[in-house]
Amino acid sequence: MVPMQIHIVYAHPHAASLNAALRDEAVRTLEALGHTATVSDLYAMGWKAVADYDDFGPTENAAFMPAAGEAWERGTIAPDITAEQAKLLAADLVILQFPLWWYTVPAILKGWIDRVFTNGFGYGTSRDWPRFGDGVLAGKRAMVVVTTGAAESHLSDRGVNGDIDSLLFPLQHGVLFYTGMQVLPPVVVTGAHPGFGESDYADAVKELRSRLETVAESAPIAYRKQAEDYDADRRLKPGLEPEGATGFALHVA
Amino acid sequence: MVPMQIHIVYAHPHAASLNAALRDEAVRTLEALGHTATVSDLYAMGWKAVADYDDFGPTENAAFMPAAGEAWERGTIAPDITAEQAKLLAADLVILQFPLWWYTVPAILKGWIDRVFTNGFGYGTSRDWPRFGDGVLAGKRAMVVVTTGAAESHLSDRGVNGDIDSLLFPLQHGVLFYTGMQVLPPVVVTGAHPGFGESDYADAVKELRSRLETVAESAPIAYRKQAEDYDADRRLKPGLEPEGATGFALHVA
């Protein structure tokens, strides 16, 4: 096995939570496998969640996105941001771990995305910016580990919450795959509320371990690549859609 | 026309942005129609984005969600949160206006959702909590006004970004409809980058005005109600799906 550098971006406010236990289990498992694991514990770091002009240093650009781009060019982006970018660039696998709050990431993790994937690093304003399968993090892998109070049926294909693959699409496809990473299927721990018992926890650990043991070779979600599978208007080319697919499912081979 | 109380929750860091101009246009239009409009300008307010234990006052609950619920019961929730809850309760229509950042709301607005819709107000831990068509904000209307740098084709049914209806589903269905509001179709302003010109702006204003003129009577998105259309496991009852629908489209009549 080739040792991997794995970076976990972790967002939960409670130091003794289910999420914290699963994070520690992940680090132990990865290290036992011979990998190296680092963690950005966003709450513990007091991560600044709100993207604003304080991130850029002195700028004459009034508009926000150009000001971000100028700061990137000048190298005046806030050091907490560049430190996170360096961790991503050093990693072979990036894990985002969080509780599902209002069907997406907690604000502190959204703020990590907004600030770290700044103009010039995570995205650009040119029409030929490499994205959706290419990008600054191409060649790396990514995986989401998410807990949710909902029961599995609530997140199933016909579940009232919406199916979990679609709920995670904006994050997995729109952030992780956008920046070039190959996205492994998520580890989803359902029923994470006060009724979550010891056997539920044992099941979750078993699943997490099993997934971590195979991160190097397991098949990523087969998202279509922008550079190959979309026309000049960025629409999926005719005939590439899976039979009967609509919505987000169109974009998976 | 019956005058409405309209509350706009607004999130953009630049005081002279396209978003700011559209917000001011919305307020002028609504007031000219005889409505009353208030605005929570989250950046200007210095809104605290990160939900943490400081929101709750003294608590003996170590776990986060129970601590939130206890604070709700005791009335010790932070006053910036209760002030926002009061604005929502006083409103007939709630507008969320923001730029689409990484295919969802900016972190500061996610933090408004995470903190304002706290345990006991926005959601509860009991299995019979009224939601998805019922809830604390039942009887009110809601509408999203969103700007995005992407071209319309990128967000179309086959667009590489994912279709905009699906991208907005976790917010429109999972937050606004969850808490009982009837959600009007969104106002989506595409192409909002430096190439956005005067005629683009005029078109956006025209569309925004037209939509605001009809907020009282226009038909909401026909999301299925949990109380009527889902079984005990919260799965959509057989036969209720639109023909050929998959993913999020299952949940719209």
Coordinates of C-alpha atoms in Angstrom, one line a residue:
Chain A
M1 CA 0.0 0.0 0.0
V2 CA 1.2 3.5 -0.9
P3 CA 1.0 5.8 2.2
M4 CA -1.3 8.7 1.6
Q5 CA -1.5 12.2 3.1
I6 CA -5.0 12.7 4.3
H7 CA -6.5 16.0 5.4
I8 CA -9.7 16.1 7.4
V9 CA -11.7 19.3 7.5
Y10 CA -14.0 18.9 10.5
A11 CA -16.9 21.0 11.7
H12 CA -18.8 20.3 14.9
P13 CA -19.2 22.5 18.0
H14 CA -19.2 19.8 20.6
A15 CA -15.8 18.3 21.6
A16 CA -17.4 15.1 22.9
S17 CA -19.9 14.5 20.1
L18 CA -20.6 11.6 17.8
N19 CA -18.8 13.5 15.1
A20 CA -15.7 13.9 17.3
A21 CA -15.6 10.2 18.1
L22 CA -15.9 9.3 14.4
R23 CA -13.2 11.8 13.6
D24 CA -10.8 10.3 16.1
E25 CA -11.7 6.8 14.9
A26 CA -10.9 7.9 11.3
V27 CA -7.5 9.3 12.4
R28 CA -6.7 6.1 14.3
T29 CA -7.7 3.9 11.4
L30 CA -5.8 5.9 8.8
E31 CA -2.6 5.9 10.9
A32 CA -2.9 2.2 11.6
L33 CA -3.0 1.7 7.8
G34 CA 0.3 3.6 7.5
H35 CA -1.3 6.9 6.2
T36 CA -0.7 10.3 7.6
A37 CA -3.7 12.3 8.8
T38 CA -4.1 16.0 9.6
V39 CA -7.2 17.7 10.9
S40 CA -8.5 21.3 10.5
D41 CA -11.0 21.4 13.4
L42 CA -12.8 24.6 12.4
Y43 CA -14.6 25.2 15.7
A44 CA -11.5 24.6 17.7
M45 CA -9.5 26.9 15.4
G46 CA -12.0 29.6 15.8
W47 CA -12.3 29.7 12.0
K48 CA -13.5 33.0 10.6
A49 CA -16.6 32.0 8.6
V50 CA -17.5 35.2 6.9
A51 CA -15.7 36.1 3.6
D52 CA -15.2 39.9 3.6
Y53 CA -12.7 42.5 2.6
D54 CA -10.5 41.8 5.6
D55 CA -9.4 38.7 3.8
F56 CA -7.7 40.7 1.0
G57 CA -5.3 43.3 2.5
P58 CA -5.3 46.8 1.0
T59 CA -7.2 47.0 -2.3
E60 CA -8.5 49.6 -4.6
N61 CA -11.1 47.3 -6.1
A62 CA -14.5 48.1 -4.8
A63 CA -16.2 45.0 -6.2
F64 CA -15.8 41.9 -4.1
M65 CA -14.7 39.2 -6.6
P66 CA -12.1 41.5 -8.4
A67 CA -10.8 42.5 -4.9
A68 CA -10.3 38.8 -4.1
G69 CA -8.5 38.2 -7.4
E70 CA -6.2 41.2 -6.9
A71 CA -5.3 39.9 -3.4
W72 CA -4.5 36.5 -4.9
E73 CA -2.2 38.1 -7.5
R74 CA -0.5 40.3 -5.0
G75 CA -0.2 37.5 -2.4
T76 CA -2.0 39.5 0.3
I77 CA -4.7 36.9 1.0
A78 CA -5.2 36.3 4.8
P79 CA -2.7 33.8 6.2
D80 CA -5.4 31.6 7.7
I81 CA -6.7 31.0 4.2
T82 CA -3.3 30.3 2.6
A83 CA -2.5 27.9 5.4
E84 CA -5.7 25.9 4.5
Q85 CA -4.8 26.0 0.8
A86 CA -1.3 24.6 1.6
K87 CA -2.9 21.7 3.5
L88 CA -5.1 20.9 0.5
L89 CA -2.2 21.1 -1.9
A90 CA -0.2 18.7 0.3
A91 CA -3.0 16.1 0.6
D92 CA -3.7 13.1 -1.5
L93 CA -7.2 12.7 0.0
V94 CA -9.4 15.4 1.5
I95 CA -12.2 14.4 3.9
L96 CA -15.0 16.9 4.8
Q97 CA -16.7 15.7 8.0
F98 CA -19.8 17.5 9.4
P99 CA -23.3 17.1 10.7
L100 CA -26.0 17.9 8.1
W101 CA -27.6 21.1 9.2
W102 CA -30.5 22.3 7.1
Y103 CA -29.6 19.9 4.4
T104 CA -26.1 21.1 3.8
V105 CA -22.9 22.0 5.7
P106 CA -22.8 24.1 8.9
A107 CA -22.0 27.8 8.3
I108 CA -18.5 27.5 9.6
L109 CA -17.7 24.9 6.9
K110 CA -19.4 26.9 4.2
G111 CA -17.2 29.8 5.3
W112 CA -14.2 27.6 4.9
I113 CA -15.3 26.8 1.3
D114 CA -16.1 30.5 0.5
R115 CA -12.8 31.8 1.9
V116 CA -10.3 29.0 1.0
F117 CA -11.5 28.5 -2.6
T118 CA -11.0 32.1 -3.4
N119 CA -10.8 33.8 -6.8
G120 CA -7.5 32.6 -8.4
F121 CA -7.2 29.5 -6.3
G122 CA -10.6 27.7 -6.4
Y123 CA -12.2 29.5 -9.3
G124 CA -11.4 32.1 -11.9
T125 CA -13.5 34.5 -14.0
S126 CA -12.2 33.4 -17.4
R127 CA -14.5 31.3 -19.5
D128 CA -11.7 28.6 -20.0
W129 CA -11.0 28.2 -16.3
P130 CA -10.4 24.4 -15.7
R131 CA -13.2 23.0 -13.6
F132 CA -15.5 20.1 -13.1
G133 CA -13.0 17.4 -13.3
D134 CA -10.0 19.6 -13.8
G135 CA -8.6 22.3 -11.5
V136 CA -6.1 23.2 -8.8
L137 CA -6.8 19.9 -6.9
A138 CA -6.8 17.5 -9.9
G139 CA -5.3 14.2 -9.1
K140 CA -6.5 14.2 -5.5
R141 CA -9.4 12.3 -4.0
A142 CA -12.2 13.6 -1.7
M143 CA -14.8 12.1 0.5
V144 CA -17.7 13.4 2.6
V145 CA -18.4 11.9 6.0
V146 CA -21.8 13.2 7.2
T147 CA -24.1 12.6 10.2
T148 CA -27.8 13.4 10.2
G149 CA -30.6 13.0 12.6
A150 CA -32.9 11.9 9.8
A151 CA -33.8 8.2 9.4
E152 CA -32.5 6.5 6.3
S153 CA -36.0 6.4 4.7
H154 CA -36.3 10.2 5.0
L155 CA -33.2 10.5 2.8
S156 CA -34.1 7.7 0.4
D157 CA -35.1 8.1 -3.3
R158 CA -38.7 9.0 -2.3
G159 CA -37.9 10.4 1.1
V160 CA -39.4 13.8 2.1
N161 CA -36.0 15.3 2.8
G162 CA -34.9 14.7 -0.7
D163 CA -32.4 11.9 -1.6
I164 CA -29.0 12.2 0.0
D165 CA -27.1 12.0 -3.3
S166 CA -29.0 15.0 -4.6
L167 CA -28.6 16.9 -1.3
L168 CA -24.9 16.4 -1.4
F169 CA -24.5 17.2 -5.2
P170 CA -23.9 20.9 -4.8
L171 CA -21.0 20.1 -2.4
Q172 CA -19.6 17.0 -4.0
H173 CA -20.0 18.1 -7.6
G174 CA -20.0 21.9 -7.2
V175 CA -17.1 22.2 -4.9
L176 CA -15.0 19.0 -4.7
F177 CA -15.3 17.9 -8.3
Y178 CA -15.3 21.5 -9.5
T179 CA -11.8 21.9 -8.2
G180 CA -10.7 18.7 -9.9
M181 CA -10.9 16.1 -7.2
Q182 CA -12.3 12.6 -7.7
V183 CA -15.2 12.2 -5.2
L184 CA -15.7 8.9 -3.5
P185 CA -19.2 7.9 -2.4
P186 CA -20.0 9.5 1.0
V187 CA -20.2 7.9 4.4
V188 CA -23.6 8.8 5.6
V189 CA -24.5 8.1 9.3
T190 CA -28.3 8.4 9.7
G191 CA -30.4 8.4 12.9
A192 CA -27.8 10.6 14.7
H193 CA -30.0 11.9 17.5
P194 CA -30.3 11.1 21.2
G195 CA -31.7 7.7 20.3
F196 CA -28.5 6.7 18.6
G197 CA -27.2 3.7 20.6
E198 CA -24.1 1.7 21.1
S199 CA -24.9 -0.8 18.3
D200 CA -25.6 2.1 16.0
Y201 CA -22.2 3.5 16.8
A202 CA -20.5 0.2 16.3
D203 CA -22.2 -0.1 12.8
A204 CA -21.1 3.4 11.9
V205 CA -17.5 2.7 13.0
K206 CA -17.5 -0.5 11.0
E207 CA -18.7 1.3 7.9
L208 CA -16.3 4.1 8.3
R209 CA -13.3 1.8 8.8
S210 CA -14.2 -0.3 5.8
R211 CA -14.5 2.8 3.6
L212 CA -11.2 4.2 4.9
E213 CA -9.4 0.9 4.2
T214 CA -10.2 1.2 0.5
V215 CA -9.9 5.0 -0.1
A216 CA -6.9 4.5 -2.4
E217 CA -8.6 2.2 -4.9
S218 CA -12.4 2.5 -4.5
A219 CA -14.2 3.9 -7.6
P220 CA -15.2 7.6 -7.5
I221 CA -18.6 8.9 -8.4
A222 CA -18.6 9.0 -12.2
Y223 CA -19.4 12.7 -12.7
R224 CA -19.1 13.9 -16.3
K225 CA -16.1 16.1 -17.1
Q226 CA -16.8 19.6 -18.4
A227 CA -13.8 19.4 -20.8
E228 CA -15.1 16.3 -22.5
D229 CA -18.8 15.8 -22.0
Y230 CA -20.4 19.3 -22.4
D231 CA -20.8 21.6 -25.4
A232 CA -19.6 25.2 -25.7
D233 CA -22.7 26.4 -23.7
R234 CA -21.8 23.9 -21.0
R235 CA -24.8 21.7 -21.6
L236 CA -24.4 17.9 -21.5
K237 CA -23.9 16.6 -25.0
P238 CA -26.8 14.7 -26.5
G239 CA -26.9 11.0 -25.8
L240 CA -24.7 11.1 -22.7
E241 CA -27.5 11.1 -20.2
P242 CA -28.3 7.8 -18.4
E243 CA -31.7 6.5 -19.6
G244 CA -34.6 8.1 -17.7
A245 CA -32.3 10.4 -15.7
T246 CA -33.4 14.0 -14.9
G247 CA -32.0 16.6 -12.6
F248 CA -28.6 16.0 -11.1
A249 CA -28.6 12.4 -12.1
L250 CA -27.9 13.6 -15.7
H251 CA -24.4 14.4 -14.8
V252 CA -23.3 11.0 -13.6
A253 CA -22.2 8.4 -16.2
Chain B
M1 CA -54.5 45.2 -2.8
V2 CA -54.0 44.2 0.8
P3 CA -50.7 45.7 2.1
M4 CA -48.1 43.1 3.1
Q5 CA -45.3 43.2 5.6
I6 CA -42.2 42.0 3.7
H7 CA -38.9 41.1 5.3
I8 CA -35.8 40.9 3.2
V9 CA -32.8 38.9 4.5
Y10 CA -29.9 40.2 2.5
A11 CA -26.3 39.0 2.2
H12 CA -23.6 40.7 0.1
P13 CA -20.3 42.2 1.3
H14 CA -20.2 45.2 -1.1
A15 CA -22.4 48.2 -0.3
A16 CA -22.4 49.3 -4.0
S17 CA -22.9 45.9 -5.6
L18 CA -25.5 44.7 -8.1
N19 CA -27.2 42.9 -5.2
A20 CA -27.4 46.2 -3.2
A21 CA -28.9 48.0 -6.2
L22 CA -31.5 45.2 -6.7
R23 CA -32.3 45.2 -2.9
D24 CA -32.9 49.0 -3.0
E25 CA -35.0 48.6 -6.1
A26 CA -37.1 45.9 -4.4
V27 CA -37.7 48.1 -1.3
R28 CA -38.7 51.1 -3.5
T29 CA -41.0 48.9 -5.6
L30 CA -42.7 47.3 -2.6
E31 CA -43.2 50.6 -0.9
A32 CA -44.6 52.2 -4.0
L33 CA -47.1 49.3 -4.1
G34 CA -48.2 50.1 -0.6
H35 CA -46.4 47.3 1.2
T36 CA -44.0 47.7 4.1
A37 CA -40.5 46.4 3.7
T38 CA -37.8 45.8 6.3
V39 CA -34.2 44.5 5.6
S40 CA -31.8 42.4 7.6
D41 CA -28.5 43.4 5.9
L42 CA -26.3 40.6 7.4
Y43 CA -22.9 42.0 6.5
A44 CA -23.9 45.5 7.7
M45 CA -25.2 44.1 10.9
G46 CA -22.0 42.2 11.5
W47 CA -24.2 39.0 11.8
K48 CA -22.5 36.3 13.8
A49 CA -22.4 33.4 11.4
V50 CA -21.3 30.5 13.6
A51 CA -23.8 28.6 15.7
D52 CA -22.1 27.8 19.0
Y53 CA -22.8 27.5 22.7
D54 CA -22.5 31.3 23.1
D55 CA -26.0 31.4 21.6
F56 CA -27.6 29.6 24.5
G57 CA -26.7 31.2 27.8
P58 CA -25.8 28.9 30.7
T59 CA -26.5 25.3 30.1
E60 CA -25.8 21.9 31.6
N61 CA -26.4 20.1 28.4
A62 CA -23.2 19.0 26.8
A63 CA -24.7 17.9 23.5
F64 CA -25.4 20.8 21.1
M65 CA -28.9 20.2 19.9
P66 CA -30.3 19.5 23.4
A67 CA -28.5 22.6 24.7
A68 CA -30.2 24.6 21.9
G69 CA -33.6 23.2 22.9
E70 CA -33.0 23.9 26.6
A71 CA -32.1 27.5 25.8
W72 CA -35.3 27.8 23.7
E73 CA -37.4 26.5 26.6
R74 CA -35.7 28.8 29.2
G75 CA -35.8 31.8 26.9
T76 CA -32.1 32.3 27.0
I77 CA -31.4 32.3 23.3
A78 CA -29.2 35.2 22.2
P79 CA -31.1 38.4 21.5
D80 CA -29.8 38.8 17.9
I81 CA -31.5 35.5 17.2
T82 CA -34.8 36.3 18.8
A83 CA -34.8 39.7 17.0
E84 CA -34.7 37.9 13.7
Q85 CA -37.3 35.4 14.7
A86 CA -39.6 38.3 15.6
K87 CA -39.1 39.8 12.1
L88 CA -40.1 36.5 10.5
L89 CA -43.1 36.2 12.7
A90 CA -44.2 39.7 11.8
A91 CA -43.8 39.2 8.0
D92 CA -46.3 38.1 5.4
L93 CA -43.5 37.5 2.9
V94 CA -39.9 36.6 3.5
I95 CA -37.3 37.3 0.7
L96 CA -33.8 35.8 0.9
Q97 CA -31.5 37.8 -1.4
F98 CA -27.9 36.7 -2.0
P99 CA -25.2 35.9 -4.6
L100 CA -24.9 32.2 -5.4
W101 CA -21.5 31.2 -3.9
W102 CA -20.4 27.6 -4.5
Y103 CA -23.9 26.7 -5.6
T104 CA -25.6 27.8 -2.4
V105 CA -25.9 30.7 0.1
P106 CA -22.9 32.6 1.4
A107 CA -21.7 31.4 4.9
I108 CA -23.2 34.5 6.6
L109 CA -26.6 33.6 5.3
K110 CA -26.2 29.9 6.2
G111 CA -25.3 31.1 9.7
W112 CA -28.5 33.1 9.8
I113 CA -30.4 29.9 8.9
D114 CA -28.4 27.7 11.4
R115 CA -28.9 30.2 14.3
V116 CA -32.4 31.6 13.7
F117 CA -34.1 28.3 12.9
T118 CA -33.0 26.9 16.2
N119 CA -34.3 23.8 18.0
G120 CA -37.8 24.7 19.2
F121 CA -38.4 27.4 16.7
G122 CA -37.4 26.1 13.3
Y123 CA -37.3 22.4 14.1
G124 CA -37.9 19.9 16.8
T125 CA -36.6 16.5 17.7
S126 CA -40.0 14.8 18.0
R127 CA -41.2 12.6 15.2
D128 CA -44.5 14.5 14.8
W129 CA -42.9 18.0 14.5
P130 CA -44.9 19.8 11.9
R131 CA -42.8 20.4 8.8
F132 CA -42.7 20.5 5.0
G133 CA -45.8 22.5 4.5
D134 CA -46.6 23.0 8.2
G135 CA -44.6 24.8 10.8
V136 CA -43.9 28.0 12.7
L137 CA -44.1 30.1 9.5
A138 CA -47.2 28.5 8.0
G139 CA -49.4 30.9 6.1
K140 CA -46.5 33.1 5.0
R141 CA -44.9 33.3 1.6
A142 CA -41.2 33.2 0.7
M143 CA -39.1 34.0 -2.3
V144 CA -35.4 33.7 -3.2
V145 CA -33.7 36.5 -5.2
V146 CA -30.3 35.2 -6.4
T147 CA -27.5 36.5 -8.6
T148 CA -25.0 34.3 -10.2
G149 CA -22.0 34.8 -12.5
A150 CA -23.0 31.7 -14.5
A151 CA -24.7 32.0 -17.8
E152 CA -28.3 30.7 -18.1
S153 CA -27.3 27.7 -20.1
H154 CA -24.8 26.6 -17.4
L155 CA -27.8 26.3 -15.0
S156 CA -30.3 24.9 -17.5
D157 CA -31.7 21.4 -17.3
R158 CA -28.5 19.9 -18.9
G159 CA -26.1 22.6 -17.7
V160 CA -22.8 21.5 -16.1
N161 CA -23.6 23.4 -12.9
G162 CA -26.7 21.5 -12.3
D163 CA -30.2 22.9 -12.9
I164 CA -31.0 25.9 -10.8
D165 CA -34.3 24.4 -9.4
S166 CA -32.4 21.5 -8.0
L167 CA -29.6 23.7 -6.7
L168 CA -32.1 25.8 -4.8
F169 CA -34.1 22.8 -3.6
P170 CA -32.3 22.3 -0.2
L171 CA -32.9 25.9 0.6
Q172 CA -36.4 26.4 -0.9
H173 CA -37.8 23.0 0.2
G174 CA -35.5 22.1 3.1
V175 CA -35.6 25.5 4.9
L176 CA -38.4 27.7 3.6
F177 CA -41.1 25.0 2.9
Y178 CA -39.9 22.9 5.9
T179 CA -40.9 25.8 8.2
G180 CA -44.3 26.0 6.6
M181 CA -43.9 28.8 4.1
Q182 CA -45.3 28.8 0.5
V183 CA -42.3 29.3 -1.8
L184 CA -42.7 31.4 -4.9
P185 CA -40.5 30.6 -7.9
P186 CA -37.1 32.3 -7.5
V187 CA -35.9 35.4 -9.3
V188 CA -32.6 34.3 -10.8
V189 CA -30.3 36.9 -12.3
T190 CA -27.6 35.1 -14.4
G191 CA -24.4 36.5 -16.0
A192 CA -23.7 38.7 -12.9
H193 CA -20.0 39.2 -13.5
P194 CA -17.9 42.2 -14.7
G195 CA -19.5 41.9 -18.2
F196 CA -23.0 42.6 -16.8
G197 CA -24.1 45.7 -18.6
E198 CA -26.8 48.4 -18.4
S199 CA -29.3 46.5 -20.5
D200 CA -28.7 43.4 -18.4
Y201 CA -29.4 45.4 -15.3
A202 CA -32.5 46.9 -16.9
D203 CA -33.8 43.4 -17.7
A204 CA -33.1 42.2 -14.1
V205 CA -35.0 45.2 -12.6
K206 CA -37.9 44.7 -15.0
E207 CA -38.2 41.0 -14.0
L208 CA -37.8 41.8 -10.3
R209 CA -40.5 44.5 -10.4
S210 CA -42.8 42.3 -12.3
R211 CA -42.4 39.5 -9.7
L212 CA -42.8 41.8 -6.8
E213 CA -46.0 43.2 -8.2
T214 CA -47.6 39.8 -8.1
V215 CA -46.2 38.3 -4.9
A216 CA -49.5 38.2 -3.1
E217 CA -51.3 36.1 -5.8
S218 CA -48.7 34.3 -7.8
A219 CA -48.7 30.5 -7.5
P220 CA -46.1 28.9 -5.2
I221 CA -44.0 25.9 -6.1
A222 CA -46.3 22.9 -5.6
Y223 CA -44.1 21.0 -3.1
R224 CA -45.8 17.9 -1.6
K225 CA -46.9 18.3 2.0
Q226 CA -45.4 15.8 4.5
A227 CA -48.7 15.6 6.4
E228 CA -50.7 14.5 3.3
D229 CA -48.4 13.0 0.7
Y230 CA -45.9 10.8 2.6
D231 CA -46.2 7.5 4.4
A232 CA -45.1 6.8 8.0
D233 CA -41.5 6.3 6.8
R234 CA -41.7 9.8 5.2
R235 CA -41.6 8.3 1.7
L236 CA -43.7 9.8 -1.1
K237 CA -46.9 7.7 -1.4
P238 CA -47.1 5.5 -4.5
G239 CA -48.6 7.2 -7.6
L240 CA -48.0 10.8 -6.5
E241 CA -44.8 11.2 -8.6
P242 CA -45.0 13.2 -11.8
E243 CA -44.4 10.9 -14.8
G244 CA -40.7 10.3 -15.4
A245 CA -39.6 12.3 -12.4
T246 CA -36.6 11.3 -10.4
G247 CA -34.6 13.1 -7.7
F248 CA -35.9 16.3 -6.3
A249 CA -38.6 16.6 -9.0
L250 CA -40.5 13.8 -7.3
H251 CA -41.5 16.2 -4.6
V252 CA -43.3 18.7 -6.7
A253 CA -46.9 18.0 -7.8

